[in-house]
Coordinates of C-alpha atoms and ligand atoms in Angstrom, one line a residue:
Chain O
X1 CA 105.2 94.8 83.4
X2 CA 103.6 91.6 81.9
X3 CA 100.0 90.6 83.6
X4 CA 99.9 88.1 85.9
X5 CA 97.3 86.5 88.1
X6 CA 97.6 87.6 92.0
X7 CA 96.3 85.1 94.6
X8 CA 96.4 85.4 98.4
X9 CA 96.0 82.3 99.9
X10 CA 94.9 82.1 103.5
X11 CA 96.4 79.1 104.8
X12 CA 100.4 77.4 104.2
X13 CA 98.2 74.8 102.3
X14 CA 96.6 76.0 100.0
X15 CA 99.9 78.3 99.2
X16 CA 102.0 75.3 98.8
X17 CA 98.9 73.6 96.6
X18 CA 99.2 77.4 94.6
X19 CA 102.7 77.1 94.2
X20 CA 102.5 73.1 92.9
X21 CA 99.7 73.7 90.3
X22 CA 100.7 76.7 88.4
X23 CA 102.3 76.5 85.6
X24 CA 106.0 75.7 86.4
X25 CA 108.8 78.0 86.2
X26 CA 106.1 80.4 85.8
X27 CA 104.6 81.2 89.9
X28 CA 106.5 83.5 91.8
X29 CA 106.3 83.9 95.8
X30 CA 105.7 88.0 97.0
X31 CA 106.0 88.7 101.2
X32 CA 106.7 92.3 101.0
X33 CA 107.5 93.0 96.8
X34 CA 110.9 95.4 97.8
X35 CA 113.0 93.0 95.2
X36 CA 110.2 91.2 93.6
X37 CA 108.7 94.5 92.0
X38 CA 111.5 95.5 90.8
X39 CA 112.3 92.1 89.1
X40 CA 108.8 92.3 87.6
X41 CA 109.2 95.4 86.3
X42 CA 112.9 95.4 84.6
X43 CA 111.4 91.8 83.3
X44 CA 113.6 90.1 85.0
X45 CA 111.0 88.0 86.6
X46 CA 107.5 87.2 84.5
X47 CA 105.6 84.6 86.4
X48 CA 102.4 83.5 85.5
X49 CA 101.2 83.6 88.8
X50 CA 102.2 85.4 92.0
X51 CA 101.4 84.3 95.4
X52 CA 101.1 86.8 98.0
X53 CA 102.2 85.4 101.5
X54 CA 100.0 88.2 103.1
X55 CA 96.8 86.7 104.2
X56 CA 99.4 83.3 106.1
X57 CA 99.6 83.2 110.1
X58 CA 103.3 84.2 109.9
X59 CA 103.5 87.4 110.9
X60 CA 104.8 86.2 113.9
X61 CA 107.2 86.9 116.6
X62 CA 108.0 84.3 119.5
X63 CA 110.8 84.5 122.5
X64 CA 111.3 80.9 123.9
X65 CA 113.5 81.7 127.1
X66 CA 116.6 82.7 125.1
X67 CA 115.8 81.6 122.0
X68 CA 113.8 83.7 119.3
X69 CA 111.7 82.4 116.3
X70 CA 110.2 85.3 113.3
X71 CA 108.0 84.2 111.5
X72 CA 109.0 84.8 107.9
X73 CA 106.2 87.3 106.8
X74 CA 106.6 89.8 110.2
X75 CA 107.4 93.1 108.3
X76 CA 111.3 94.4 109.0
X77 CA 110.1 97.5 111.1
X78 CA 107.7 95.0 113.5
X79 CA 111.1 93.2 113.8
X80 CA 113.4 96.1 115.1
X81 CA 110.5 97.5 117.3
X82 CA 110.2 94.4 119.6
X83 CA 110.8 95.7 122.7
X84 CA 113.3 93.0 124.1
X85 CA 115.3 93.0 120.5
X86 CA 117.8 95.5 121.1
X87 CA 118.8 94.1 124.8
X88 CA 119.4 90.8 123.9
X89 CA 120.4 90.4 120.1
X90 CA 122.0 94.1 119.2
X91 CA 123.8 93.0 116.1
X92 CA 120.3 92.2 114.6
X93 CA 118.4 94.9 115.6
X94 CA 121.5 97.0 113.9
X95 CA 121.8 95.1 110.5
X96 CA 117.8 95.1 110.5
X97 CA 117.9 98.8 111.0
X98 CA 120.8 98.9 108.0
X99 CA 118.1 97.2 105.4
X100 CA 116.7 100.3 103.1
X101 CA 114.5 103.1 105.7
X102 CA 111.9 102.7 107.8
X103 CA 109.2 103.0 105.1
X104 CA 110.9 100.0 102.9
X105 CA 110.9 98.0 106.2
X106 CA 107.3 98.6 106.8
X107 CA 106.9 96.2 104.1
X108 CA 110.3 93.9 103.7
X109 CA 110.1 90.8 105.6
X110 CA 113.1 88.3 106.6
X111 CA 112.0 85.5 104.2
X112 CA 112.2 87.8 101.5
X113 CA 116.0 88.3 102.0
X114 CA 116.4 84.9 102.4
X115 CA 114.8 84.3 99.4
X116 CA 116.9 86.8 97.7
X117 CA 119.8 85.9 99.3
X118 CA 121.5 89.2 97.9
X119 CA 125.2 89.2 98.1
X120 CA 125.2 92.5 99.9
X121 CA 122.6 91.4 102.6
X122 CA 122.6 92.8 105.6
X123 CA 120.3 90.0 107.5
X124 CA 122.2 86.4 106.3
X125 CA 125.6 87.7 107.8
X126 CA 124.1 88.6 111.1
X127 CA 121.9 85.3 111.1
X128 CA 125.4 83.0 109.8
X129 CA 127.2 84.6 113.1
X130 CA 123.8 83.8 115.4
X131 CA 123.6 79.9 114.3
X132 CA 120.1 81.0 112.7
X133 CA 118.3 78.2 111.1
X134 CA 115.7 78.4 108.0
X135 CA 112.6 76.4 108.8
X136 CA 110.9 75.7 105.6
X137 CA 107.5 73.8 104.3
X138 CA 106.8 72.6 101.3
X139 CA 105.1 69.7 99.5
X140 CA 106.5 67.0 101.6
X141 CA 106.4 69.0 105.0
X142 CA 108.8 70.7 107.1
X143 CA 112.5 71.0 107.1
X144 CA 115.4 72.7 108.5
X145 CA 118.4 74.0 107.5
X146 CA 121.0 75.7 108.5
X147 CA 121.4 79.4 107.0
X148 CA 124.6 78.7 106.1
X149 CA 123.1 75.7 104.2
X150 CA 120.2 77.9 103.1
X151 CA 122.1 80.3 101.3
X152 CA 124.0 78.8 97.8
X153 CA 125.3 81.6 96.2
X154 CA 124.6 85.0 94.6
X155 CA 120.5 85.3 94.9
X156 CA 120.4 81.0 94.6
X157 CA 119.2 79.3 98.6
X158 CA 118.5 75.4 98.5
X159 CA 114.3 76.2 98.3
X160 CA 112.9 73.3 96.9
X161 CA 109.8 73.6 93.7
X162 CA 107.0 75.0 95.7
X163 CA 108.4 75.8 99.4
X164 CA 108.4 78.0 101.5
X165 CA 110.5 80.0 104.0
X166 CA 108.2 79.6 107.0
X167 CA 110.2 81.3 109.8
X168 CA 113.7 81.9 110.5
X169 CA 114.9 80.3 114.4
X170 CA 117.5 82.0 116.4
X171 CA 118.8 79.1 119.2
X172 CA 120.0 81.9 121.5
X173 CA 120.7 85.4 122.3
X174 CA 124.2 86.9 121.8
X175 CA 126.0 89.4 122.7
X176 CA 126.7 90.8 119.0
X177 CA 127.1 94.1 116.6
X178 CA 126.5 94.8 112.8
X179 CA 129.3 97.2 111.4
X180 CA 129.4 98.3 107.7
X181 CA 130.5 100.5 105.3
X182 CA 128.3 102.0 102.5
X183 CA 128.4 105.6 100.6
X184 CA 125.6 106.7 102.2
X185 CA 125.2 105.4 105.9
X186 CA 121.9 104.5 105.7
X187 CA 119.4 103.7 103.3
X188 CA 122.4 102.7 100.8
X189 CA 124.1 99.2 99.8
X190 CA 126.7 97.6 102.1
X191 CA 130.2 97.4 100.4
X192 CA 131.3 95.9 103.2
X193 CA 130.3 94.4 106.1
X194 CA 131.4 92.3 109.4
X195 CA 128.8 91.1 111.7
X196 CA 130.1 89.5 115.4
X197 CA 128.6 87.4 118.3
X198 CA 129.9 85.7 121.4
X199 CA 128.0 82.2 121.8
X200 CA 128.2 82.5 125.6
X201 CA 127.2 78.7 125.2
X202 CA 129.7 77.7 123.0
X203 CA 132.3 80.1 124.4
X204 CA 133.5 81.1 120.9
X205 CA 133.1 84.1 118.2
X206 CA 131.2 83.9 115.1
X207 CA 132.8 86.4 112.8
X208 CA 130.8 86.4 109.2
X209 CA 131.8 89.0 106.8
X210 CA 129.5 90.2 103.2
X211 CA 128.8 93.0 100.9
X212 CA 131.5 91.1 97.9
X213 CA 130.0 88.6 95.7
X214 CA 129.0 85.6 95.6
X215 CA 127.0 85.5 99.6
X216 CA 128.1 86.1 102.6
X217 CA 130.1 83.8 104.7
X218 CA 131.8 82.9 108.0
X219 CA 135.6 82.9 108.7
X220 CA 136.2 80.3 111.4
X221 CA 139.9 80.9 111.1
X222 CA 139.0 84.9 112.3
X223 CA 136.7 83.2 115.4
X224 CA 139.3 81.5 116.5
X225 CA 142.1 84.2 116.4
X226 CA 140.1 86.0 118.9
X227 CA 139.5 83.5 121.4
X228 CA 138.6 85.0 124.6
X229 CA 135.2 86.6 125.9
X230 CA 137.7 89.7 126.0
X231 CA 140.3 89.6 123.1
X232 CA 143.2 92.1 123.3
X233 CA 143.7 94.5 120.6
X234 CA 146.4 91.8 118.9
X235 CA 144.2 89.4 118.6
X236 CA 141.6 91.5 117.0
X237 CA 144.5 92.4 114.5
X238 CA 145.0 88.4 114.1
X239 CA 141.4 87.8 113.4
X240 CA 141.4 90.5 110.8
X241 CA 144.9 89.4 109.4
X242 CA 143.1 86.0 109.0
X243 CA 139.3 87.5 107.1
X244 CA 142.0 89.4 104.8
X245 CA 144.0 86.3 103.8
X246 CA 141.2 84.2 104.1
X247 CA 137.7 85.8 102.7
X248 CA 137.5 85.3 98.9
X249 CA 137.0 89.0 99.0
X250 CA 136.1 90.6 95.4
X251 CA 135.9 93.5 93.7
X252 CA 132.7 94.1 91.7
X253 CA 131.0 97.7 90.7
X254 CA 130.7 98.8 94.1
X255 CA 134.1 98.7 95.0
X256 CA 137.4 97.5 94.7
X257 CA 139.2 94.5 96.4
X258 CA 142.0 96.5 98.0
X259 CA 138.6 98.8 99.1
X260 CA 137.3 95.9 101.1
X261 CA 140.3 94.9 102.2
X262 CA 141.1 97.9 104.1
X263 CA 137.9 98.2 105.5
X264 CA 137.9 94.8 107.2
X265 CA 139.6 95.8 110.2
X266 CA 138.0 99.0 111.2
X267 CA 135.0 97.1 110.9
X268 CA 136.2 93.9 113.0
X269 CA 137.9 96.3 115.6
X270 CA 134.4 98.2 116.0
X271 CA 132.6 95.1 115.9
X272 CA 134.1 93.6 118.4
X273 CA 134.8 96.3 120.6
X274 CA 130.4 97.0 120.8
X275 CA 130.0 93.0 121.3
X276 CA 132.6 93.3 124.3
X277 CA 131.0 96.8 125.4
X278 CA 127.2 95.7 125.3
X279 CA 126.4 98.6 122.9
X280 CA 126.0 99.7 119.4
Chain V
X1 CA 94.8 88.4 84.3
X2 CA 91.1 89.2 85.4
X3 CA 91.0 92.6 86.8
X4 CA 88.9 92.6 90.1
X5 CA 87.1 95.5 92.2
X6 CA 89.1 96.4 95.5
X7 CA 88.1 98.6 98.2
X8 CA 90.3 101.5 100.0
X9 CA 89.8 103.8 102.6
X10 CA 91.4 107.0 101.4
X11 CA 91.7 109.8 103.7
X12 CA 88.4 108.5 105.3
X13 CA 86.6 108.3 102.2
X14 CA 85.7 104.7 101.1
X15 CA 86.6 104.0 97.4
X16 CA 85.8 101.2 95.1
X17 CA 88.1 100.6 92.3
X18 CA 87.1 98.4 89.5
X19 CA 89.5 96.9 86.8
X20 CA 92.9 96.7 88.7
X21 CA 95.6 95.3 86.9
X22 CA 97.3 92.9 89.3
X23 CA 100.8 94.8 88.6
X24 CA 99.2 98.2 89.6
X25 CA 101.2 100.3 92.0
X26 CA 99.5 102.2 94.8
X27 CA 101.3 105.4 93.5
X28 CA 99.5 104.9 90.3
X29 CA 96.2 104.1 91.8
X30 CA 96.3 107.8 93.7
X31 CA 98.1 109.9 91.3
X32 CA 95.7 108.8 88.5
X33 CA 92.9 106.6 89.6
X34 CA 91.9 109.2 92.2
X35 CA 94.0 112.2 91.2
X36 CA 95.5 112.4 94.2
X37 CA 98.5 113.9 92.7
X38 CA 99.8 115.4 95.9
X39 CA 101.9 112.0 96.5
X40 CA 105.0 112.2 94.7
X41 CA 106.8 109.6 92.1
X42 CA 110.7 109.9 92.5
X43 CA 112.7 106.9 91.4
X44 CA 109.7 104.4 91.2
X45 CA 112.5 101.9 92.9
X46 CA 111.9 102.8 97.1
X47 CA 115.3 104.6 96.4
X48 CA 113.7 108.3 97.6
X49 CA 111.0 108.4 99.6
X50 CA 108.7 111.0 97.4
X51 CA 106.0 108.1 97.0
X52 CA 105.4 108.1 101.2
X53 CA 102.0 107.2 102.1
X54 CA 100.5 105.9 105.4
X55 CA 98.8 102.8 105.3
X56 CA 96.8 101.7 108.3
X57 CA 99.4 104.3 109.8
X58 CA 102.3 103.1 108.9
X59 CA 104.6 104.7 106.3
X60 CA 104.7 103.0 103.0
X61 CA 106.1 103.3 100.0
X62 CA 103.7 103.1 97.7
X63 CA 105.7 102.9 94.4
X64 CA 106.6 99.7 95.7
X65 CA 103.0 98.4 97.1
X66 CA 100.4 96.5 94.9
X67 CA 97.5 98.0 95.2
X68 CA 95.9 94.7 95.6
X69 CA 97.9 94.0 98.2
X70 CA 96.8 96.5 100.2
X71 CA 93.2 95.7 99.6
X72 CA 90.9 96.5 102.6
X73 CA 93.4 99.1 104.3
X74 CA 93.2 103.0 105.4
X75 CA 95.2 105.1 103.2
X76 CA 96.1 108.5 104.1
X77 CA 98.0 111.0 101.6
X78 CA 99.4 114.5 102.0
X79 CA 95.7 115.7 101.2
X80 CA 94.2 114.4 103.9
X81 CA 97.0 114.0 106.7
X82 CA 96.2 118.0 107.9
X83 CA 92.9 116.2 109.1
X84 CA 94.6 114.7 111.9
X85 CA 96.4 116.2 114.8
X86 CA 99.7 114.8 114.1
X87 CA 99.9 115.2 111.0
X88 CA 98.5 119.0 111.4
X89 CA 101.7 119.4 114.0
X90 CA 104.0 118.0 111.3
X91 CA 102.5 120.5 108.4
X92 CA 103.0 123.5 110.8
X93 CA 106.7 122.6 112.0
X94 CA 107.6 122.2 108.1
X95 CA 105.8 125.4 107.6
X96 CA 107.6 127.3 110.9
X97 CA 110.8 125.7 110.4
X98 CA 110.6 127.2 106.5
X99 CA 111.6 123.4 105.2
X100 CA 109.8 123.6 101.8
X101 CA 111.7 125.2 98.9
X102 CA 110.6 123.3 95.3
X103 CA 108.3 121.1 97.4
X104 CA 108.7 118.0 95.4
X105 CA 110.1 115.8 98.6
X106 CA 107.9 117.7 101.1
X107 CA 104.5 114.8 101.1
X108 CA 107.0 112.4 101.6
X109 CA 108.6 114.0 104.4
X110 CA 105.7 115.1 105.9
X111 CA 104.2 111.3 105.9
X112 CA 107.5 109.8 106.8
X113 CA 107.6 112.0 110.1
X114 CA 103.7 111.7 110.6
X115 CA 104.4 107.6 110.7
X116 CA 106.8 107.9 112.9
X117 CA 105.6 110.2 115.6
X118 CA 102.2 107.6 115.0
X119 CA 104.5 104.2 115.7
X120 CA 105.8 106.3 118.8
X121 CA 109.2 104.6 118.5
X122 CA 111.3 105.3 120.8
X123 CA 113.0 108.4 120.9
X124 CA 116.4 106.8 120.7
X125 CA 118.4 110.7 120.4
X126 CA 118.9 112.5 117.1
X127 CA 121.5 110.2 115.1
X128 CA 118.5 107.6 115.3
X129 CA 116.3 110.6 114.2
X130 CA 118.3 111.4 111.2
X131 CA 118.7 107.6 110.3
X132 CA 114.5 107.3 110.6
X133 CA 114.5 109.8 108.0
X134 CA 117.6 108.7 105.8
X135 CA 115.2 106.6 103.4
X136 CA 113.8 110.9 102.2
X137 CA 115.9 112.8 99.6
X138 CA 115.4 116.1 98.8
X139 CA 117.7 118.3 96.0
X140 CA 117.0 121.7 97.2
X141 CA 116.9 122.5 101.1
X142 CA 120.7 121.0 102.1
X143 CA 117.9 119.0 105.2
X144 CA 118.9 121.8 107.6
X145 CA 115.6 123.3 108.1
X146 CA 114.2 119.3 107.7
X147 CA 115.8 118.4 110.4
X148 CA 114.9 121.7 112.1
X149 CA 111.4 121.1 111.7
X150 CA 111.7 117.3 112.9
X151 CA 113.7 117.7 116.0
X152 CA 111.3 120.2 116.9
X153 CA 108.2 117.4 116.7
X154 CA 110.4 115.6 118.4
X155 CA 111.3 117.1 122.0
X156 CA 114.0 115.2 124.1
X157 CA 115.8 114.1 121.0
X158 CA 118.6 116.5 122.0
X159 CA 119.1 118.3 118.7
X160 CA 120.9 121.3 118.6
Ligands
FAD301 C1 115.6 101.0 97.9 C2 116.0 99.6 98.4 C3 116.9 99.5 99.4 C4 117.3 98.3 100.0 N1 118.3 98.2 100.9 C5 118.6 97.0 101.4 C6 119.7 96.9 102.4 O1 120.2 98.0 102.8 N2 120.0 95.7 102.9 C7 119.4 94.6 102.5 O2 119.7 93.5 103.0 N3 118.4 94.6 101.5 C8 118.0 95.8 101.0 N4 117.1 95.8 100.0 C9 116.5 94.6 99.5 C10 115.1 94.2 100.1 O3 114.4 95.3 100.5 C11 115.3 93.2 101.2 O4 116.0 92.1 100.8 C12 114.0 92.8 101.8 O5 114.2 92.1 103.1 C13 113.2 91.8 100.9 O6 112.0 91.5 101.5 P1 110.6 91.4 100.8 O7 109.6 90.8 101.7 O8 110.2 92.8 100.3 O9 110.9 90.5 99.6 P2 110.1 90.2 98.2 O10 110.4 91.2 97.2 O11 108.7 89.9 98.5 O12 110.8 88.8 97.9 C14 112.2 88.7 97.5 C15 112.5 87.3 97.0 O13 112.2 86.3 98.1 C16 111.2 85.4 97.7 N5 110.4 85.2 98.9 C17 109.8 86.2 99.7 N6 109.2 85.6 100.8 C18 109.5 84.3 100.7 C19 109.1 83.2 101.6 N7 108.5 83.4 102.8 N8 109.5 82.0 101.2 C20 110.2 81.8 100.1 N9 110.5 82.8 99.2 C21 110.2 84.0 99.5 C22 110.4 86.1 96.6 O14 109.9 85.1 95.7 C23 111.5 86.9 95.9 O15 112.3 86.0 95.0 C24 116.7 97.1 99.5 C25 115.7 97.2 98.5 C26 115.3 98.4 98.0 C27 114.2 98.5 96.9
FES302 S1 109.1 107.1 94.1 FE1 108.9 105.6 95.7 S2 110.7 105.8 96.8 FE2 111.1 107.1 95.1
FES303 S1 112.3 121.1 98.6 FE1 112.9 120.5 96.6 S2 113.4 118.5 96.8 FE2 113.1 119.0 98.8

């Protein structure tokens, strides 16, 4: 691994102002170091400069009446233990448990699979079928996007020269599950995945599938095949029918197309069937 | 590029490192810094758990932690953990339940189960038991007597 020079600023300023002056192309952002490690050691990644998030005031957690708002460096495992997590958002607390073991989440944070935006996360399909927004800051202040606008493509999010993830904002619970298939069921890879929610504001399914490359996406065509608070087992078949015609589902070296294919509805039916359950 | 002095608390014994590297793994900084050679490298990629340490308690890989970044923190390894009573409980239940063969994953099982019993999560039944400790490999014991040895630290789980 190349040398590099290690800062840990204490403030979102000075960060930002750490980011802007080094040299460009050259500074690289660390919250936890699961992926960024590894890019620095196969060379992938040899910044000049690397600027630890740990010392920022965003280790953060914050119910708002139904709403919830992580800050972006709150480690994984600080995330899953929250005590109201599990009642109110279940799909997240399972695809936040599905993220490496409990060691690795001891140090991953949310922004750092945002900002890897991996096509086999486990976190952007749960946040695409909650509504999540990204709230980011950066040299000319805040913004917000949408995660679905966040995310670009294979490891590429819309982060502009020297922002920042700053926290990720959740506008309500939902009744929801994470389902996925892996060789190993935990601490592996997803090959595929299908994560659910009811908007009971809304009325309507999210239905967001991953694990095939380029990211992870939503299938509104799926959402609306199943309709009801309470869909029957046809239109569960529907809504699969439509992520299997619909989902630009690939095969990569992880698994074949006709793989995923298969698995989507097992993984709907399950999905769907915990969401309408209240459980796991 | 200029290496800087960091200070550690390892296994209650303050340490002050000079010269560290920004890139330098906490594995590296035991094993060969201190010669604490009890914690294990595996994969070097978080893909095994040998590498488990606690850090301020929690369990941490440390092939994938900066040393740096851990600057100012309690470290305990497999050579000190026996100093405290849950970790003592864990050594004994490994030892009872006969769970060591080679040895090689053992530290890393021993701190994985030590953090957990530590961050009192809750005991959620066994399947979450055996998903807590899915992030540990080990080549030679087939986990039985592992998963003996952790069911037993854990009462109520409803293991067989
Ligand atoms: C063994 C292993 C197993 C894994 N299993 C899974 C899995 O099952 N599911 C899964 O989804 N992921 C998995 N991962 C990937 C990884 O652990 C997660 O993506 C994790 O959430 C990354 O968080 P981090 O804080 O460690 O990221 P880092 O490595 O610190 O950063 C990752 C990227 O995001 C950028 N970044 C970090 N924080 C910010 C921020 N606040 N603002 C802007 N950019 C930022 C960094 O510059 C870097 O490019 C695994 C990794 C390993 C090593
Ligand atoms: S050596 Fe750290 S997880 Fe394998
Ligand atoms: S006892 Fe040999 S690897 Fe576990």
């Amino acid at each position: 691994m190349a040398d590099f020079e290690l800062v840990a600023p204490a403030t979102p300023e000075e960060a930002i102002a750490s980011l802007r002056t080094g040299p460009p192309g050259a500074v690289a952002v660390l919250g936890g170091g699961t992926d960024l490690l590894f890019d620095l050691e196969e060379g992938r990644s040899a910044p000049e400069r690397v600027v630890s998030l740990r010392r920022l005031p965003w280790r953060t957690l914050e119910w708002n009446g139904n709403a919830l708002t992580i800050g972006s460096t709150l480690p994984l495992r600080t995330l899953e233990n929250d005590p109201l997590l599990r009642a109110r958002i279940p799909g997240l607390h399972s695809a936040v448990r599905a993220v490496g073991s409990v060691a690795l989440r001891q140090r991953a944070t949310l922004g750092g699979n945002l900002g890897r935006s991996a096509p086999a996360s486990d976190l952007v399909p749960m946040l695409l079928a909650l509504d999540a927004e990204v709230l980011l800051l950066g040299p000319a202040g805040e913004r917000r996007l949408t995660v679905d606008g966040f995310v670009q493509g294979s490891r590429r999010t819309a982060l502009g020269p020297a922002e920042l993830i700053r926290a990720v904002r959740i506008p309500e619970a939902r009744p929801s599950a994470y389902h996925w298939q892996r060789v190993r069921p935990f601490h592996d890879i997803s090959h595929m995945a299908v994560a659910v929610a009811f908007s009971p504001s809304a009325r309507a399914w999210r239905v967001a599938v991953a694990g095939f490359p380029p990211r992870p996406l939503r299938v509104p065509e799926a959402e609306a095949a199943l309709g009801s608070a309470r869909p029957d087992a046809d239109a569960v078949h529907r809504a699969a029918e439509e992520i299997a015609r619909r989902a630009p589902i690939v095969a990569d070296h992880r698994a074949s197309e006709e793989y995923r294919r298969q698995l989507v509805r097992p993984l709907l039916e399950r999905a769907v069937d915990a969401t309408v359950r209240g459980g796991r | 590029m200029t290496p800087v002095a960091i200070r550690l608390t390892v296994n209650g014994r303050p340490e002050s490192l000079v010269d560290v590297p920004s890139g330098e793994r906490l594995l590296d900084t035991l094993r060969w810094r201190l010669s604490l050679k009890g914690t294990k490298e595996g994969c070097r990629t978080g893909g095994c758990g040998a590498c488990t340490v606690l850090v301020d308690g929690r369990s941490t890989l440390s092939c994938l932690t900066l040393a740096r970044e851990v600057e100012g923190s309690e470290i305990t390894t497999i050579e000190g953990v026996g100093r405290d009573g849950t970790g003592a409980r864990v050594q004994e239940a490994f030892r009872a339940a006969g769970a060591v063969q080679c040895g090689y994953c053992t530290p890393g099982f021993v701190m994985a189960l030590t953090g957990l019993l530590k961050e009192r999560a809750r005991a959620d039944g066994f399947d979450a038991l055996l998903e807590d400790l899915g992030g540990n490999l080990c080549r030679c014991t087939g986990y039985a007597a592992i998963v003996r040895a952790a069911a037993a630290l854990r009462p109520g789980t409803g293991a067989p």
